[in-house]
Amino acid sequence: MNILAIESSCDDTAAAVMKDGRTVLSSCVSSQVEMHTVYGGVVPEIASRKHVEAIAGLADRAVSEAGLTKAELDAVAVTYAPGLIGAVLVGVNFAKGAALSLGLPLIPVHHVRGHIAANYITHPELEPPFVCLCVSGGTTAIVDVQSYTEMAVLGGTRDDAAGECFDKVARVLGIGYPGGGPMDKLARGGDDGRYPLPVAHVSGAELDMSFSGLKTASLNLIHNAEQKGETLDLSAFAASFGKAVSGSLVPRVMAASSMTGYGKIAVAGGVAANSRIRADLQAACARSGDRLFLPELRWCGDNAAMIGCQGFYEFLAGHTAGWDLNAYATRDIGLG
Ligand code: KG4
């Protein structure tokens, strides 16, 4: 089954063709990062306009790079939630038009379910059930992946997402946007004990997290150093920050895994590329005996291959949409 998949939930326009869920025939991504860098973050209106400009050409390219004609497509899958509403709408409307004109079924895919499915592309042997730590610019959640299409959130952030925290702190340091990648590089070889930063606990909710305190503490530390004319050891600061983020995420996903007893842990989303989090998870799983599944770096960030992969399983479960499909800025992952 050949699925044309479309993703436009934030600042990357993406189109891909997936065969039978797990084989990537093509994957095209058009990044808008340069457009947004000058503003230090994504400007929703600009993102929507750029999606409109890029999407049709990118979908054509995905079909031709897959070595197929449009007549050989069997369905169209699209991210319909969550994300920047104007941006998601562009993808949804394009996918509706493509499916209608080609006479194909339309498959709505939850963006975070797509991130989780990126693991199926990297690991052909991975099957639910497992626990997945979903960490991106907009999401921080520990998800119980009971089956390909049945999921429940076990815990999540009460405020900022981990990726958002990386981005805000990096912006104040002036080291670029999005900030997670540069912070990760800067942290390598840095002394992670030099700047003690807080790891929050949500009382009564063992698997929940909070990153706003870490963000405030980090910004205060940076501003205080500036005011006192002190030079911050950037590498040590980035390492201390990475340690605090990882120290919040890793113990909780390990606790979730032991609660469910699945013995399998996956990670998903842009922040899943972080080398400290990956290393800490590897060490924790070596101790606990859990099997760890890490997506290849190229499938961690936003892409449409992951949407085509999850779309295949949604289709098998009968989850197709009518022409009244809407886009949603927020949507519970359990609802699909
Ligand atoms: O999944 P993604 O591409 O988009 C969303 O769906 O949000 O995630 C983007 C986020 C950004 O916050 C970015 O700073 C972060 O992923 N990120 C990283 C790394 N690479 C990207 N965060 C930490 N370490 C990285 N290596």
Tab-separated table of C-alpha atoms and ligand atoms in Angstrom:
chain	number	residue	atom	x	y	z
A	1	MET	CA	0.000	0.000	0.000
A	2	ASN	CA	1.529	3.347	-1.108
A	3	ILE	CA	0.600	6.290	1.099
A	4	LEU	CA	1.320	9.916	0.195
A	5	ALA	CA	1.883	11.651	3.536
A	6	ILE	CA	1.738	15.367	4.281
A	7	GLU	CA	3.063	17.222	7.368
A	8	SER	CA	2.796	20.985	8.002
A	9	SER	CA	2.143	21.381	11.725
A	10	CYS	CA	4.950	23.847	12.496
A	11	ASP	CA	7.746	25.334	10.389
A	12	ASP	CA	8.706	22.373	8.167
A	13	THR	CA	6.671	21.521	5.090
A	14	ALA	CA	7.064	17.795	4.404
A	15	ALA	CA	5.784	15.182	1.961
A	16	ALA	CA	6.706	11.510	1.731
A	17	VAL	CA	5.603	8.263	0.144
A	18	MET	CA	5.545	5.205	2.398
A	19	LYS	CA	5.065	1.608	1.294
A	20	ASP	CA	3.190	-0.710	3.671
A	21	GLY	CA	3.844	1.533	6.653
A	22	ARG	CA	7.514	0.920	7.270
A	23	THR	CA	9.356	1.372	3.971
A	24	VAL	CA	10.316	4.937	3.040
A	25	LEU	CA	10.062	5.364	-0.746
A	26	SER	CA	10.717	9.102	-0.536
A	27	SER	CA	10.886	11.805	2.114
A	28	CYS	CA	11.084	15.512	1.231
A	29	VAL	CA	11.323	18.307	3.799
A	30	SER	CA	11.372	22.026	3.069
A	31	SER	CA	12.639	23.847	6.156
A	32	GLN	CA	11.590	27.425	6.877
A	33	VAL	CA	14.133	27.864	9.641
A	34	GLU	CA	15.964	30.747	7.931
A	35	MET	CA	12.715	32.727	7.631
A	36	HIS	CA	12.035	32.446	11.370
A	37	THR	CA	15.606	32.792	12.681
A	38	VAL	CA	15.515	36.594	12.505
A	39	TYR	CA	12.522	36.582	14.882
A	40	GLY	CA	14.074	34.030	17.269
A	41	GLY	CA	11.046	31.738	16.955
A	42	VAL	CA	8.321	30.556	14.604
A	43	VAL	CA	5.980	33.294	13.336
A	44	PRO	CA	2.709	31.416	12.690
A	45	GLU	CA	1.497	33.645	9.851
A	46	ILE	CA	4.784	33.327	7.964
A	47	ALA	CA	4.776	29.552	8.530
A	48	SER	CA	1.287	29.216	6.976
A	49	ARG	CA	2.214	31.304	3.923
A	50	LYS	CA	5.415	29.349	3.319
A	51	HIS	CA	3.520	26.038	3.590
A	52	VAL	CA	1.100	27.251	0.904
A	53	GLU	CA	4.017	28.100	-1.408
A	54	ALA	CA	5.883	24.827	-0.874
A	55	ILE	CA	3.323	22.082	-0.429
A	56	ALA	CA	2.144	21.219	-3.960
A	57	GLY	CA	5.666	21.139	-5.424
A	58	LEU	CA	6.928	19.071	-2.519
A	59	ALA	CA	4.140	16.491	-2.869
A	60	ASP	CA	4.885	16.150	-6.606
A	61	ARG	CA	8.567	15.707	-5.796
A	62	ALA	CA	7.816	13.041	-3.178
A	63	VAL	CA	5.773	11.019	-5.707
A	64	SER	CA	8.402	11.284	-8.432
A	65	GLU	CA	11.323	10.505	-6.063
A	66	ALA	CA	9.387	7.411	-4.959
A	67	GLY	CA	9.493	6.277	-8.598
A	68	LEU	CA	5.691	6.198	-8.762
A	69	THR	CA	2.926	7.932	-10.641
A	70	LYS	CA	-0.049	9.436	-8.823
A	71	ALA	CA	-2.154	6.552	-10.168
A	72	GLU	CA	-0.061	4.167	-8.054
A	73	LEU	CA	-0.951	5.899	-4.758
A	74	ASP	CA	-3.482	4.138	-2.495
A	75	ALA	CA	-4.224	6.771	0.171
A	76	VAL	CA	-3.325	10.224	1.452
A	77	ALA	CA	-2.347	10.684	5.135
A	78	VAL	CA	-2.054	14.066	6.799
A	79	THR	CA	-1.224	15.611	10.167
A	80	TYR	CA	-4.512	17.121	11.377
A	81	ALA	CA	-3.500	17.915	15.001
A	82	PRO	CA	-1.842	19.264	17.104
A	83	GLY	CA	0.140	22.270	15.858
A	84	LEU	CA	-0.100	25.874	14.733
A	85	ILE	CA	-3.662	25.976	13.520
A	86	GLY	CA	-3.024	27.966	10.332
A	87	ALA	CA	-0.092	25.732	9.437
A	88	VAL	CA	-1.993	22.472	10.049
A	89	LEU	CA	-4.923	23.783	7.981
A	90	VAL	CA	-2.675	24.170	4.916
A	91	GLY	CA	-1.707	20.495	5.029
A	92	VAL	CA	-5.245	19.314	5.751
A	93	ASN	CA	-6.730	21.303	2.876
A	94	PHE	CA	-4.028	20.181	0.456
A	95	ALA	CA	-4.466	16.532	1.478
A	96	LYS	CA	-8.251	16.772	1.083
A	97	GLY	CA	-7.828	18.191	-2.414
A	98	ALA	CA	-5.284	15.525	-3.364
A	99	ALA	CA	-7.385	12.646	-2.005
A	100	LEU	CA	-10.594	13.972	-3.584
A	101	SER	CA	-9.056	14.534	-7.010
A	102	LEU	CA	-7.249	11.163	-7.030
A	103	GLY	CA	-10.251	9.258	-5.610
A	104	LEU	CA	-8.259	8.046	-2.564
A	105	PRO	CA	-9.086	7.574	1.119
A	106	LEU	CA	-8.004	10.375	3.472
A	107	ILE	CA	-6.253	9.339	6.707
A	108	PRO	CA	-5.977	11.842	9.590
A	109	VAL	CA	-2.842	11.394	11.733
A	110	HIS	CA	-2.086	12.860	15.166
A	111	HIS	CA	1.342	14.529	14.934
A	112	VAL	CA	2.696	12.977	18.146
A	113	ARG	CA	1.496	9.516	17.072
A	114	GLY	CA	3.578	10.184	13.949
A	115	HIS	CA	6.663	10.981	16.036
A	116	ILE	CA	6.164	7.702	17.914
A	117	ALA	CA	5.862	5.828	14.589
A	118	ALA	CA	9.298	7.163	13.526
A	119	ASN	CA	10.596	4.347	15.725
A	120	TYR	CA	8.910	1.722	13.504
A	121	ILE	CA	10.912	3.048	10.535
A	122	THR	CA	14.234	2.692	12.346
A	123	HIS	CA	13.361	-0.568	14.132
A	124	PRO	CA	11.443	-3.042	11.921
A	125	GLU	CA	11.171	-5.425	14.893
A	126	LEU	CA	9.450	-2.914	17.207
A	127	GLU	CA	5.792	-3.618	17.962
A	128	PRO	CA	3.486	-2.268	20.680
A	129	PRO	CA	3.038	-2.398	23.603
A	130	PHE	CA	5.821	-0.095	24.789
A	131	VAL	CA	6.290	3.161	26.664
A	132	CYS	CA	7.339	6.185	24.600
A	133	LEU	CA	8.923	9.393	25.839
A	134	CYS	CA	7.643	12.072	23.424
A	135	VAL	CA	9.749	15.233	23.604
A	136	SER	CA	9.551	18.015	21.046
A	137	GLY	CA	9.119	21.773	20.775
A	138	GLY	CA	5.459	21.571	21.774
A	139	THR	CA	5.079	18.256	23.596
A	140	THR	CA	6.577	16.514	26.604
A	141	ALA	CA	4.671	13.370	27.471
A	142	ILE	CA	5.172	9.779	28.525
A	143	VAL	CA	2.812	7.714	26.413
A	144	ASP	CA	1.547	4.181	26.982
A	145	VAL	CA	1.498	2.790	23.418
A	146	GLN	CA	-0.902	-0.101	24.008
A	147	SER	CA	-1.332	-0.894	20.325
A	148	TYR	CA	-0.584	0.865	17.035
A	149	THR	CA	-3.680	3.026	17.493
A	150	GLU	CA	-4.569	2.875	21.203
A	151	MET	CA	-2.555	5.206	23.411
A	152	ALA	CA	-2.824	6.950	26.772
A	153	VAL	CA	-0.744	9.684	28.367
A	154	LEU	CA	0.806	8.479	31.641
A	155	GLY	CA	2.490	11.764	32.510
A	156	GLY	CA	3.528	15.031	30.957
A	157	THR	CA	4.705	18.548	31.528
A	158	ARG	CA	2.511	20.864	33.576
A	159	ASP	CA	3.889	23.928	31.768
A	160	ASP	CA	6.654	24.317	29.146
A	161	ALA	CA	7.722	21.543	26.804
A	162	ALA	CA	11.356	20.426	27.087
A	163	GLY	CA	12.152	21.634	23.536
A	164	GLU	CA	10.597	25.028	24.205
A	165	CYS	CA	12.816	25.332	27.290
A	166	PHE	CA	15.933	24.506	25.198
A	167	ASP	CA	14.861	27.103	22.606
A	168	LYS	CA	14.133	29.927	25.086
A	169	VAL	CA	17.405	29.483	26.987
A	170	ALA	CA	19.410	29.235	23.741
A	171	ARG	CA	17.761	32.418	22.483
A	172	VAL	CA	18.839	34.359	25.578
A	173	LEU	CA	22.370	32.974	25.158
A	174	GLY	CA	22.220	34.097	21.522
A	175	ILE	CA	23.325	30.731	20.178
A	176	GLY	CA	20.703	30.283	17.491
A	177	TYR	CA	17.248	28.995	16.720
A	178	PRO	CA	16.061	26.323	17.173
A	179	GLY	CA	18.309	26.071	20.192
A	180	GLY	CA	18.252	22.375	21.134
A	181	GLY	CA	20.875	21.249	18.601
A	182	PRO	CA	23.374	24.074	19.376
A	183	MET	CA	22.892	23.574	23.155
A	184	ASP	CA	23.553	19.855	22.688
A	185	LYS	CA	26.813	20.507	20.785
A	186	LEU	CA	27.941	23.142	23.269
A	187	ALA	CA	27.356	20.737	26.177
A	188	ARG	CA	29.827	18.138	24.906
A	189	GLY	CA	32.851	18.013	27.177
A	190	GLY	CA	31.339	20.631	29.540
A	191	ASP	CA	31.361	20.224	33.333
A	192	ASP	CA	27.716	19.333	34.118
A	193	GLY	CA	28.229	19.918	37.844
A	194	ARG	CA	29.384	23.526	37.510
A	195	TYR	CA	25.936	25.194	37.572
A	196	PRO	CA	23.391	23.365	39.756
A	197	LEU	CA	19.945	23.802	38.162
A	198	PRO	CA	16.589	22.665	39.587
A	199	VAL	CA	14.749	19.486	38.631
A	200	ALA	CA	11.093	19.950	39.558
A	201	HIS	CA	8.851	17.332	41.173
A	202	VAL	CA	5.076	17.515	40.907
A	203	SER	CA	3.820	16.261	44.242
A	204	GLY	CA	1.213	13.529	43.959
A	205	ALA	CA	1.909	13.020	40.251
A	206	GLU	CA	5.050	10.919	40.012
A	207	LEU	CA	5.183	10.927	36.205
A	208	ASP	CA	4.425	14.601	35.649
A	209	MET	CA	7.109	17.196	34.995
A	210	SER	CA	7.634	20.947	35.029
A	211	PHE	CA	10.218	22.916	33.066
A	212	SER	CA	9.197	26.520	33.760
A	213	GLY	CA	11.266	26.640	36.983
A	214	LEU	CA	14.330	25.355	35.130
A	215	LYS	CA	13.789	27.972	32.443
A	216	THR	CA	13.464	30.808	34.983
A	217	ALA	CA	16.478	29.600	37.000
A	218	SER	CA	18.550	29.397	33.801
A	219	LEU	CA	17.535	32.862	32.610
A	220	ASN	CA	18.234	34.339	36.079
A	221	LEU	CA	21.664	32.709	36.132
A	222	ILE	CA	22.512	34.119	32.683
A	223	HIS	CA	21.236	37.625	33.532
A	224	ASN	CA	22.973	37.682	36.946
A	225	ALA	CA	26.280	36.746	35.317
A	226	GLU	CA	25.770	39.525	32.745
A	227	GLN	CA	24.961	42.105	35.435
A	228	LYS	CA	28.013	41.157	37.482
A	229	GLY	CA	30.232	41.194	34.411
A	230	GLU	CA	31.064	37.507	34.894
A	231	THR	CA	31.785	35.293	31.919
A	232	LEU	CA	29.569	32.250	31.853
A	233	ASP	CA	31.308	28.990	30.988
A	234	LEU	CA	28.901	28.269	28.124
A	235	SER	CA	29.906	24.662	27.690
A	236	ALA	CA	29.524	23.925	31.414
A	237	PHE	CA	26.208	25.785	31.485
A	238	ALA	CA	24.837	23.835	28.488
A	239	ALA	CA	26.018	20.572	30.077
A	240	SER	CA	24.400	21.494	33.431
A	241	PHE	CA	21.177	22.412	31.614
A	242	GLY	CA	21.155	19.144	29.621
A	243	LYS	CA	21.733	17.213	32.838
A	244	ALA	CA	18.726	18.910	34.485
A	245	VAL	CA	16.406	18.217	31.509
A	246	SER	CA	17.551	14.626	31.268
A	247	GLY	CA	17.324	14.271	35.053
A	248	SER	CA	13.660	15.179	34.817
A	249	LEU	CA	12.780	12.975	31.824
A	250	VAL	CA	14.775	9.786	32.263
A	251	PRO	CA	13.777	8.673	35.810
A	252	ARG	CA	10.104	9.238	34.933
A	253	VAL	CA	10.116	7.209	31.760
A	254	MET	CA	11.951	4.433	33.635
A	255	ALA	CA	9.268	4.544	36.365
A	256	ALA	CA	6.532	4.409	33.697
A	257	SER	CA	8.145	1.401	32.104
A	258	SER	CA	8.368	-0.447	35.382
A	259	MET	CA	4.687	0.437	36.118
A	260	THR	CA	3.502	-1.020	32.813
A	261	GLY	CA	5.919	-3.957	32.824
A	262	TYR	CA	6.336	-3.826	29.021
A	263	GLY	CA	10.140	-3.854	29.193
A	264	LYS	CA	10.359	-1.736	26.026
A	265	ILE	CA	11.039	2.006	25.862
A	266	ALA	CA	11.064	4.242	22.783
A	267	VAL	CA	11.780	7.953	22.408
A	268	ALA	CA	10.241	10.367	19.911
A	269	GLY	CA	10.344	13.989	18.737
A	270	GLY	CA	13.015	16.614	18.029
A	271	VAL	CA	14.482	16.496	21.550
A	272	ALA	CA	14.978	12.719	21.131
A	273	ALA	CA	18.071	13.737	19.132
A	274	ASN	CA	19.698	15.039	22.330
A	275	SER	CA	22.898	13.134	23.023
A	276	ARG	CA	22.745	13.499	26.827
A	277	ILE	CA	19.180	12.161	27.005
A	278	ARG	CA	20.067	9.285	24.662
A	279	ALA	CA	23.168	8.390	26.710
A	280	ASP	CA	21.319	8.599	30.045
A	281	LEU	CA	18.509	6.396	28.698
A	282	GLN	CA	21.030	3.865	27.414
A	283	ALA	CA	22.713	3.730	30.824
A	284	ALA	CA	19.369	3.473	32.687
A	285	CYS	CA	18.114	0.702	30.383
A	286	ALA	CA	21.400	-1.197	30.739
A	287	ARG	CA	20.739	-1.178	34.504
A	288	SER	CA	17.016	-2.027	34.350
A	289	GLY	CA	17.111	-4.548	31.495
A	290	ASP	CA	14.519	-2.602	29.435
A	291	ARG	CA	15.032	-2.688	25.660
A	292	LEU	CA	15.614	0.819	24.342
A	293	PHE	CA	14.532	1.965	20.871
A	294	LEU	CA	15.997	5.247	19.629
A	295	PRO	CA	14.876	6.695	16.293
A	296	GLU	CA	17.589	7.571	13.773
A	297	LEU	CA	18.438	11.266	14.058
A	298	ARG	CA	16.886	12.054	10.648
A	299	TRP	CA	13.466	10.799	11.840
A	300	CYS	CA	13.520	12.671	15.192
A	301	GLY	CA	12.498	16.086	13.847
A	302	ASP	CA	9.353	16.801	11.856
A	303	ASN	CA	9.015	14.757	8.646
A	304	ALA	CA	6.206	13.193	6.643
A	305	ALA	CA	7.582	9.616	6.525
A	306	MET	CA	6.525	9.161	10.155
A	307	ILE	CA	3.023	10.433	9.261
A	308	GLY	CA	2.794	7.897	6.418
A	309	CYS	CA	3.965	5.151	8.769
A	310	GLN	CA	1.351	5.911	11.436
A	311	GLY	CA	-1.205	6.559	8.672
A	312	PHE	CA	-0.811	2.958	7.507
A	313	TYR	CA	-1.753	1.624	10.956
A	314	GLU	CA	-4.625	4.126	11.305
A	315	PHE	CA	-5.920	2.921	7.921
A	316	LEU	CA	-5.720	-0.741	9.007
A	317	ALA	CA	-7.767	0.223	12.092
A	318	GLY	CA	-10.407	1.817	9.845
A	319	HIS	CA	-9.575	5.389	10.810
A	320	THR	CA	-10.276	7.358	7.660
A	321	ALA	CA	-11.886	10.799	7.450
A	322	GLY	CA	-14.590	12.477	5.383
A	323	TRP	CA	-14.233	15.747	3.463
A	324	ASP	CA	-15.329	17.576	6.617
A	325	LEU	CA	-12.009	16.763	8.344
A	326	ASN	CA	-10.914	19.753	10.432
A	327	ALA	CA	-7.548	20.833	11.831
A	328	TYR	CA	-6.994	21.161	15.593
A	329	ALA	CA	-4.383	23.141	17.521
A	330	THR	CA	-4.611	20.684	20.420
A	331	ARG	CA	-5.920	17.141	20.599
A	332	ASP	CA	-5.522	14.300	23.082
A	333	ILE	CA	-3.254	11.598	21.678
A	334	GLY	CA	-5.695	8.962	22.988
A	335	LEU	CA	-8.394	10.251	20.645
A	336	GLY	CA	-6.188	9.681	17.616
B	1	KG4	O1	9.823	17.435	16.730
B	1	KG4	P1	10.298	18.767	16.329
B	1	KG4	O2	11.149	18.900	15.093
B	1	KG4	O3	9.098	19.767	16.152
B	1	KG4	C1	7.985	19.714	16.958
B	1	KG4	O4	7.074	18.906	16.647
B	1	KG4	O5	7.992	20.474	17.970
B	1	KG4	O6	11.087	19.334	17.595
B	1	KG4	C2	11.726	20.568	17.579
B	1	KG4	C3	12.408	20.757	18.919
B	1	KG4	C4	13.005	22.146	19.081
B	1	KG4	O7	12.613	22.659	20.335
B	1	KG4	C5	14.510	21.890	19.031
B	1	KG4	O8	15.257	22.835	19.765
B	1	KG4	C6	14.589	20.498	19.635
B	1	KG4	O9	13.489	19.820	19.071
B	1	KG4	N1	15.839	19.791	19.332
B	1	KG4	C7	16.723	19.395	20.283
B	1	KG4	C8	17.803	18.787	19.599
B	1	KG4	N2	17.526	18.826	18.262
B	1	KG4	C9	16.317	19.454	18.118
B	1	KG4	N3	16.674	19.518	21.614
B	1	KG4	C10	17.726	19.042	22.314
B	1	KG4	N4	18.804	18.451	21.740
B	1	KG4	C11	18.882	18.297	20.398
B	1	KG4	N5	19.936	17.714	19.848
